[in-house]
Amino acid sequence: MVSRITTASGEDHDPVKSLFRRRPAGLARVRLGYAAQVGDRAVAGEKVPGEKVRGRTGGGRGRRRLSVDERRDELIEAALQLFSTRSPEDISIDDVAAKAGASRALVYHYFGGKYELYIAALGSAAKKLSVLLEPPTEGKPLERLRISLKRYFDFVESHAAGYTALLRGGPADRSGEAGEIVDGIRQLLLDRILHSLDVDVPPPVLRITLRCWMATVETAGLDWLENRDVPRPDLERLLVDQLVVIMQVAGRHDPGTGALFDRLAQEEMGSS
């Protein structure tokens, strides 16, 4: 894992952020100053080179310039598409601007730089996933888990770029803000699973078992997006069955996990 470095002057240096900010300081100020001027013109509705207009192209009537939120969302979506296929270090602001059909100055205006855009893109994907992971309130534990897993794969399918960017689009060590976003989603997913299983505080063996299963779910999602040779419902059933099996094995090593497995088995048989 990459750690923060203290320089001779006593200042902290983040090696990950430095990957995104290898431009001369003077040039950066000039670019950002120009970006702010051009961005302000775009928000005010003035003509800006490279700025896209939504609506009819013939004449002025029916033309609508994107709002601030719409333009920001469009830039984030373009960034997610790129970050899901390549490392952020290999993507430039020009790439994002071209993907979104915008000027590079406008990208700088909204986000300040590539690192800020990367964090905003990850945060956007994480927020969408967290909404879908709201736990069901009805049904037996494994039934609630099946519903949650279906919602998870709804996100995988409908937000493929965001899902892929969250899991494989960033620096290998995932330190700093990017790591906090990804770790936060994983902790949220663990909390949702425990809620579905009616468990408040998991014993260590159960916690480890569930985190191992979560890694399996993440890998299955990426594999499904790449190959799509297993029907989604079949994959979701397979993953739930895998969890039941590994919980049964884990129960041999921990009485608390074993008791949970027995309870789940009884409830499943009672509902069949």
PDB file of C-alpha atoms in Angstrom, residues 16 33 56 75 131 139 177 189 194 202 211 243 263 268:
ATOM      1  CA  VAL A  16      -1.364   8.794  -5.624  1.00  0.00           C
ATOM      2  CA  GLY A  33      -7.829  30.554 -14.943  1.00  0.00           C
ATOM      3  CA  ARG A  56     -32.687  20.858 -32.757  1.00  0.00           C
ATOM      4  CA  LEU A  75     -18.899  14.725 -17.855  1.00  0.00           C
ATOM      5  CA  VAL A 131     -29.547   3.646  -3.068  1.00  0.00           C
ATOM      6  CA  GLY A 139     -39.571 -11.779   3.836  1.00  0.00           C
ATOM      7  CA  GLU A 177     -10.298   9.310  -1.096  1.00  0.00           C
ATOM      8  CA  LEU A 189     -22.786  -4.135   1.460  1.00  0.00           C
ATOM      9  CA  LEU A 194     -25.987  -8.758   8.070  1.00  0.00           C
ATOM     10  CA  PRO A 202     -21.164 -10.971  13.548  1.00  0.00           C
ATOM     11  CA  ARG A 211     -16.345 -10.768   3.148  1.00  0.00           C
ATOM     12  CA  LEU A 243     -23.167 -18.508   0.529  1.00  0.00           C
ATOM     13  CA  ARG A 263     -31.775 -21.117  11.877  1.00  0.00           C
ATOM     14  CA  GLU A 268     -36.099 -22.095   4.509  1.00  0.00           C
TER      15      GLU A 268
END
